[in-house]
Amino acid sequence: MTRALILGGTADASLLAAEIARAHIDAVYSYGGRTRAPADQPLPTRIGGFGGVSGLVDYIRCEGITHVIDATHPFAAEMSRHVVEASAETGTPLIALERAPWTRAPGDNWIEVHDVDAAVAALPEATAKVFLAIGRQHIAPFAAKPQHAYTLRFVDPPEAPLPFAADVIVSRGPFTLDSELEMMRTRGITWIVARNSGGDGAHAKIDAARMLGLPVIMIARPKLPERLRVESVGEIMQWLGHRACLGA
Ligand code: 3Y8
Ligand code: NAP
């Protein structure tokens, strides 16, 4: 009897949850607990960490999980690494739903870097208007270049003081091309910092930057351990032994 654990937190994971609910597959959806009011899911939902690999192993065993689906964000590297270890330790089949990285299109002006510190180094010394579209967890290193006028975008309002002066947009996305163009034009943005998240929910800012001829400092994804990975909900449903009725 199938009982799936979905490690979610992305738009793709929400699409998968809808398909799994529609197929009446027994499953649990898991959020990391990064936002105040995560979107509701059509499945029983848990929020928060498991307590490392051992906590996840215990969860899999106690809950009788038979299949694990890692549908977390490509930058949620620690969660993905824990999942590989815990599924090996418990002998539970694992598959990842991982969206393809964005690739540079003609007209894109990308500066590709490996991590946040390299992104800070890639910013100019001369004062610029910088849009940091990397969430709340990774902005501290930009305090090394306080000369810039920063615009940040968070899902929730900041609780603690920011490590540097910045203007904060509170918005959960997904974002549209028009709203991104409007925001960049009215704020006179001259640089954008983004993570190569892939997917559609965050891509509008990349298209807007190209149209406005703005440079994008693009942070590459962390290396993840080898595991079975697919890019579509339909392939996950097949793996679970069900036919997806996507769009039906
Ligand atoms: C809690 C679930 C959906 C809704 C939204 C997608 C689409 C919009 C694009 C920018 C980039 C960023 C960020 C972003 C996007 C979608 C989708 C996507 C990027 C929610 C969600 C959770 C999170 C966590 C949040 C992180 C932050 C990252 C903001 C829900 C809304 C920057 C990723 O303030 C914080 O602490 C935010 C933390 C983790 C990146 C970070 O590392 O700081 N996502 N985002 C997940 C959990 O608890 O398990 O609250 O409903 C999901 C979405 N975020 O489902 O259609 O791509 O899935 N989310 C990035 O680097 O691109 C915004 O502003 O342009
Ligand atoms: P991370 O650094 O890889 O994970 C750190 C710890 O958070 C994990 O070891 C685990 O704690 C807990 N955790 C993370 N994801 C979890 C989940 N889905 N369910 C239960 N516990 C989880 O993760 P992150 O980069 O902070 O991302 C956290 C969450 O936000 C993930 O669900 C990810 O998918 C989502 N996210 C979404 C986007 C987006 O654009 N949609 C972007 C970034 C992150 P324990 O060790 O205690 O188990």
Coordinates of C-alpha atoms and ligand atoms in Angstrom, one line a residue:
M1 CA 0.0 0.0 0.0
T2 CA 1.5 3.3 -1.1
R3 CA 2.1 6.1 1.5
A4 CA 4.2 8.9 0.0
L5 CA 6.1 11.7 1.8
I6 CA 6.3 14.9 -0.4
L7 CA 9.0 17.4 0.7
G8 CA 7.5 20.5 -0.8
G9 CA 7.7 24.3 -0.6
T10 CA 7.6 25.1 -4.3
A11 CA 5.0 25.7 -7.0
D12 CA 5.9 22.4 -8.7
A13 CA 5.4 20.6 -5.4
S14 CA 1.9 22.1 -5.1
L15 CA 1.0 20.9 -8.6
L16 CA 2.2 17.4 -7.6
A17 CA 0.1 17.5 -4.4
A18 CA -3.0 18.3 -6.4
E19 CA -2.3 15.3 -8.7
I20 CA -1.7 12.9 -5.9
A21 CA -4.8 14.0 -4.1
R22 CA -6.8 13.6 -7.3
A23 CA -5.4 10.0 -7.6
H24 CA -6.4 9.3 -4.0
I25 CA -2.9 8.2 -3.1
D26 CA -2.2 8.2 0.6
A27 CA 0.4 11.0 1.1
V28 CA 1.8 13.7 3.5
Y29 CA 3.0 17.1 2.4
S30 CA 5.9 18.6 4.2
Y31 CA 6.9 22.3 4.5
G32 CA 10.2 23.5 6.1
G33 CA 8.3 26.2 8.0
R34 CA 10.1 29.1 6.3
T35 CA 7.0 31.3 5.9
R36 CA 4.2 32.4 8.3
A37 CA 1.3 31.1 6.3
P38 CA 2.3 28.6 3.7
A39 CA -0.3 27.8 1.0
D40 CA -2.8 25.2 1.9
Q41 CA -2.4 21.8 0.3
P42 CA -5.1 19.2 -0.6
L43 CA -3.2 16.6 1.5
P44 CA -2.4 16.2 5.2
T45 CA 0.4 18.7 5.9
R46 CA 3.3 18.9 8.4
I47 CA 5.4 22.0 8.9
G48 CA 9.0 22.2 10.3
G49 CA 12.2 20.2 10.3
F50 CA 12.4 16.5 11.1
G51 CA 15.5 16.8 13.4
G52 CA 18.2 15.9 10.9
V53 CA 18.7 12.6 9.1
S54 CA 17.9 10.5 12.2
G55 CA 14.6 12.4 12.7
L56 CA 13.7 11.8 9.1
V57 CA 14.5 8.1 9.4
D58 CA 12.3 7.9 12.5
Y59 CA 9.5 9.7 10.7
I60 CA 9.7 7.4 7.7
R61 CA 9.5 4.4 9.9
C62 CA 6.8 5.6 12.3
E63 CA 4.6 6.9 9.5
G64 CA 5.0 3.8 7.4
I65 CA 6.2 5.9 4.4
T66 CA 6.7 3.7 1.3
H67 CA 7.9 6.4 -1.2
V68 CA 9.7 9.7 -0.7
I69 CA 9.5 12.5 -3.2
D70 CA 12.0 15.4 -2.9
A71 CA 10.1 18.3 -4.5
T72 CA 12.1 20.9 -2.6
H73 CA 13.7 23.9 -4.2
P74 CA 17.1 23.3 -6.0
F75 CA 18.8 25.4 -3.3
A76 CA 17.4 23.4 -0.4
A77 CA 20.6 21.4 -0.5
E78 CA 20.7 20.3 3.1
M79 CA 17.2 18.8 2.9
S80 CA 18.0 17.0 -0.3
R81 CA 21.2 15.5 1.2
H82 CA 19.3 14.4 4.3
V83 CA 16.6 12.7 2.1
V84 CA 19.2 10.7 0.1
E85 CA 20.8 9.4 3.4
A86 CA 17.5 8.7 5.1
S87 CA 16.0 6.9 2.1
A88 CA 19.1 4.7 1.8
E89 CA 19.1 3.9 5.5
T90 CA 15.5 2.9 5.5
G91 CA 15.5 1.3 2.0
T92 CA 12.7 3.6 0.9
P93 CA 12.4 4.4 -2.8
L94 CA 13.3 8.1 -3.5
I95 CA 12.7 10.3 -6.5
A96 CA 13.4 14.1 -7.0
L97 CA 11.1 16.5 -8.8
E98 CA 13.7 19.0 -9.9
R99 CA 13.0 21.8 -12.4
A100 CA 15.7 22.4 -15.1
P101 CA 18.0 25.4 -14.4
W102 CA 17.3 28.5 -16.5
T103 CA 19.7 28.9 -19.4
R104 CA 20.9 32.2 -20.8
A105 CA 18.8 33.5 -23.8
P106 CA 20.1 35.8 -26.5
G107 CA 20.3 39.3 -25.0
D108 CA 20.7 38.1 -21.4
N109 CA 23.6 39.8 -19.6
W110 CA 24.4 37.3 -16.9
I111 CA 27.4 37.2 -14.6
E112 CA 27.4 33.6 -13.3
V113 CA 28.8 33.0 -9.8
H114 CA 29.0 30.1 -7.5
D115 CA 27.7 31.5 -4.2
V116 CA 26.4 34.5 -2.4
D117 CA 29.9 35.8 -1.5
A118 CA 30.9 35.7 -5.2
A119 CA 27.7 37.6 -6.0
V120 CA 28.7 40.3 -3.6
A121 CA 32.2 40.5 -5.1
A122 CA 30.6 40.8 -8.6
L123 CA 28.7 44.0 -7.7
P124 CA 30.4 47.2 -8.7
E125 CA 32.2 49.5 -6.2
A126 CA 30.3 52.6 -7.5
T127 CA 26.9 53.1 -6.0
A128 CA 24.1 51.2 -7.8
K129 CA 20.5 50.4 -7.4
V130 CA 20.5 46.6 -6.7
F131 CA 17.4 44.3 -6.5
L132 CA 18.2 41.2 -4.3
A133 CA 15.7 38.5 -5.3
I134 CA 17.2 35.8 -3.2
G135 CA 14.8 35.7 -0.2
R136 CA 15.6 36.6 3.4
Q137 CA 18.0 33.8 4.4
H138 CA 21.1 34.9 2.3
I139 CA 21.3 38.7 2.4
A140 CA 23.8 39.2 5.2
P141 CA 26.9 39.1 3.1
F142 CA 25.7 42.1 1.1
A143 CA 26.4 44.3 4.2
A144 CA 30.0 44.2 2.8
K145 CA 28.9 46.7 0.1
P146 CA 26.6 49.2 2.0
Q147 CA 27.1 51.8 -0.7
H148 CA 24.3 50.4 -2.8
A149 CA 20.6 51.3 -2.7
Y150 CA 19.1 47.8 -2.1
T151 CA 15.6 46.6 -2.8
L152 CA 14.8 43.2 -1.2
R153 CA 11.8 41.0 -1.7
F154 CA 10.6 38.7 1.1
V155 CA 7.6 36.4 1.4
D156 CA 6.9 37.8 4.9
P157 CA 7.7 41.2 6.5
P158 CA 11.2 41.1 8.2
E159 CA 11.0 40.5 11.9
A160 CA 14.6 41.4 12.8
P161 CA 16.4 44.6 11.8
L162 CA 18.1 44.2 8.4
P163 CA 22.0 43.9 8.2
F164 CA 22.0 47.0 6.0
A165 CA 19.7 49.8 4.9
A166 CA 17.3 48.5 2.3
D167 CA 13.8 48.9 0.9
V168 CA 11.7 45.7 1.4
I169 CA 8.9 44.5 -1.0
V170 CA 6.8 41.9 0.8
S171 CA 5.3 39.6 -1.9
R172 CA 5.0 35.8 -2.2
G173 CA 4.9 35.5 -6.0
P174 CA 4.6 34.0 -8.6
F175 CA 5.5 37.3 -10.4
T176 CA 4.4 38.6 -13.8
L177 CA 6.6 40.3 -16.4
D178 CA 4.5 43.5 -16.3
S179 CA 4.8 43.8 -12.5
E180 CA 8.6 43.1 -12.7
L181 CA 9.1 45.7 -15.4
E182 CA 7.0 48.2 -13.5
M183 CA 9.0 47.6 -10.3
M184 CA 12.4 47.8 -11.9
R185 CA 11.5 51.0 -13.9
T186 CA 10.0 52.9 -11.0
R187 CA 12.8 52.0 -8.7
G188 CA 15.5 52.6 -11.4
I189 CA 17.1 49.2 -10.7
T190 CA 20.5 48.9 -12.4
W191 CA 21.6 45.4 -11.1
I192 CA 19.7 42.2 -10.2
V193 CA 21.0 39.3 -8.0
A194 CA 19.1 36.0 -8.5
R195 CA 19.5 32.3 -7.8
N196 CA 19.1 29.9 -10.6
S197 CA 15.9 28.5 -9.2
G198 CA 14.4 27.3 -12.5
G199 CA 10.7 27.0 -12.9
D200 CA 8.2 29.7 -13.9
G201 CA 7.4 31.3 -10.6
A202 CA 10.5 33.5 -10.5
H203 CA 11.5 33.7 -14.1
A204 CA 9.6 37.0 -14.9
K205 CA 12.4 39.1 -13.4
I206 CA 14.9 37.4 -15.8
D207 CA 12.8 38.3 -18.8
A208 CA 12.3 41.9 -17.4
A209 CA 16.1 42.3 -16.9
R210 CA 16.7 41.2 -20.5
M211 CA 14.1 43.7 -21.9
L212 CA 15.6 46.5 -19.8
G213 CA 19.2 45.5 -20.7
L214 CA 20.1 45.1 -17.0
P215 CA 22.9 42.8 -15.8
V216 CA 21.9 39.8 -13.7
I217 CA 24.3 38.2 -11.2
M218 CA 23.1 34.6 -11.4
I219 CA 24.0 32.3 -8.4
A220 CA 24.5 28.7 -9.6
R221 CA 22.8 25.8 -7.8
P222 CA 24.6 23.8 -5.1
K223 CA 25.8 20.4 -6.1
L224 CA 23.4 17.7 -5.0
P225 CA 24.0 14.0 -4.4
E226 CA 23.1 11.6 -7.2
R227 CA 19.5 10.4 -7.0
L228 CA 16.7 9.6 -9.5
R229 CA 15.4 12.9 -10.7
V230 CA 12.6 13.9 -13.1
E231 CA 11.3 17.3 -14.2
S232 CA 7.6 16.7 -14.6
V233 CA 4.7 15.8 -12.3
G234 CA 3.6 13.2 -14.9
E235 CA 6.9 11.3 -14.5
I236 CA 6.4 11.2 -10.7
M237 CA 2.9 9.8 -11.1
Q238 CA 4.2 7.1 -13.4
W239 CA 6.9 6.3 -10.9
L240 CA 4.2 5.9 -8.2
G241 CA 2.4 3.6 -10.6
H242 CA -0.4 6.0 -11.6
R243 CA -1.3 7.8 -14.7
A244 CA -1.4 11.6 -14.3
C245 CA -4.6 13.2 -15.4
L246 CA -2.9 16.6 -15.5
G247 CA -5.1 19.3 -17.1
A248 CA -8.0 16.8 -17.1
Ligands
3Y8_1 C1 7.9 28.0 2.2 C2 5.4 28.2 0.1 C3 3.7 28.9 -5.0 C4 4.0 30.2 -4.4 C5 5.3 30.8 -4.6 C6 8.4 28.7 -7.0 C7 7.5 29.9 -7.1 C8 6.9 32.1 -6.1 C9 9.8 32.3 -6.8 C10 12.0 36.7 -6.3 C11 12.3 35.3 -6.0 C12 12.8 32.9 -3.6 C13 11.8 32.5 -2.4 C14 10.6 32.3 -4.4 C15 9.8 31.8 -5.4 C16 7.4 30.7 -5.8 C17 6.5 29.9 -4.8 C18 8.8 30.7 -5.1 C19 11.8 33.2 -4.7 C20 7.1 29.9 -1.1 C21 6.7 28.9 0.1 C22 7.8 28.8 0.9 C23 8.9 29.6 0.4 C24 10.2 29.8 1.0 C25 10.9 30.9 0.4 C26 12.4 31.1 1.0 C27 13.0 31.9 -0.2 C28 12.3 31.4 -1.4 C29 11.3 33.7 -1.6 C30 4.4 29.1 0.8 C31 6.2 31.1 -1.1 C32 13.7 34.0 -3.2 C33 13.6 31.6 -4.0 O1 11.3 35.0 3.7 C34 11.8 33.8 3.7 O2 12.4 33.3 4.7 C35 11.7 33.0 2.4 C36 12.4 31.9 2.3 C37 13.0 29.8 1.3 C38 14.5 31.7 -0.4 C39 15.4 31.7 0.7 O3 16.2 30.8 0.7 O4 15.3 32.7 1.5 N1 11.2 30.6 -1.0 N2 8.5 30.2 -0.8 C40 8.6 26.7 1.9 C41 8.7 25.9 3.2 O5 8.4 26.3 4.3 O6 9.0 24.7 3.0 O7 4.7 29.8 1.7 O8 3.2 28.9 0.4 C42 7.0 29.1 -2.4 C43 7.4 29.9 -3.6 N3 8.5 30.5 -3.7 O9 3.8 27.9 -4.4 O10 3.3 29.0 -6.2 O11 9.5 28.8 -7.6 O12 8.1 27.7 -6.3 N4 10.6 32.0 -3.1 C44 14.6 31.9 -5.1 O13 15.7 31.9 -4.8 O14 14.1 32.0 -6.3 C45 11.4 34.6 -4.9 O15 11.6 37.4 -5.3 O16 12.0 37.0 -7.5
NAP2 P1 17.6 23.7 3.5 O1 18.6 24.7 3.9 O2 18.0 22.6 2.5 O3 17.1 22.8 4.8 C1 17.5 23.2 6.1 C2 16.7 22.3 7.1 O4 15.3 22.8 7.0 C3 16.5 20.9 6.7 O5 17.7 20.1 7.1 C4 15.3 20.5 7.4 O6 15.5 20.4 8.8 C5 14.4 21.7 7.2 N1 13.6 21.5 5.9 C6 13.9 22.1 4.7 N2 12.9 21.8 3.9 C7 12.0 21.1 4.5 C8 10.7 20.5 4.2 N3 10.2 20.6 3.0 N4 10.1 19.7 5.2 C9 10.6 19.6 6.4 N5 11.8 20.2 6.8 C10 12.4 20.9 5.9 O7 16.2 24.3 3.1 P2 15.9 25.9 2.7 O8 16.7 26.3 1.5 O9 15.9 26.7 3.9 O10 14.4 25.7 2.1 C11 13.4 25.5 3.1 C12 12.1 25.2 2.4 O11 11.7 26.3 1.6 C13 12.1 24.0 1.5 O12 10.9 23.3 1.6 C14 12.3 24.5 0.1 O13 11.6 23.7 -0.9 C15 11.5 25.8 0.3 N6 12.1 26.8 -0.6 C16 11.3 27.2 -1.6 C17 11.9 28.1 -2.6 C18 11.0 28.5 -3.7 O14 11.5 29.3 -4.5 N7 9.9 27.9 -3.9 C19 13.2 28.6 -2.4 C20 13.9 28.1 -1.4 C21 13.4 27.2 -0.5 P3 15.8 19.1 9.7 O15 17.3 18.8 9.4 O16 15.5 19.4 11.1 O17 15.0 18.0 9.1

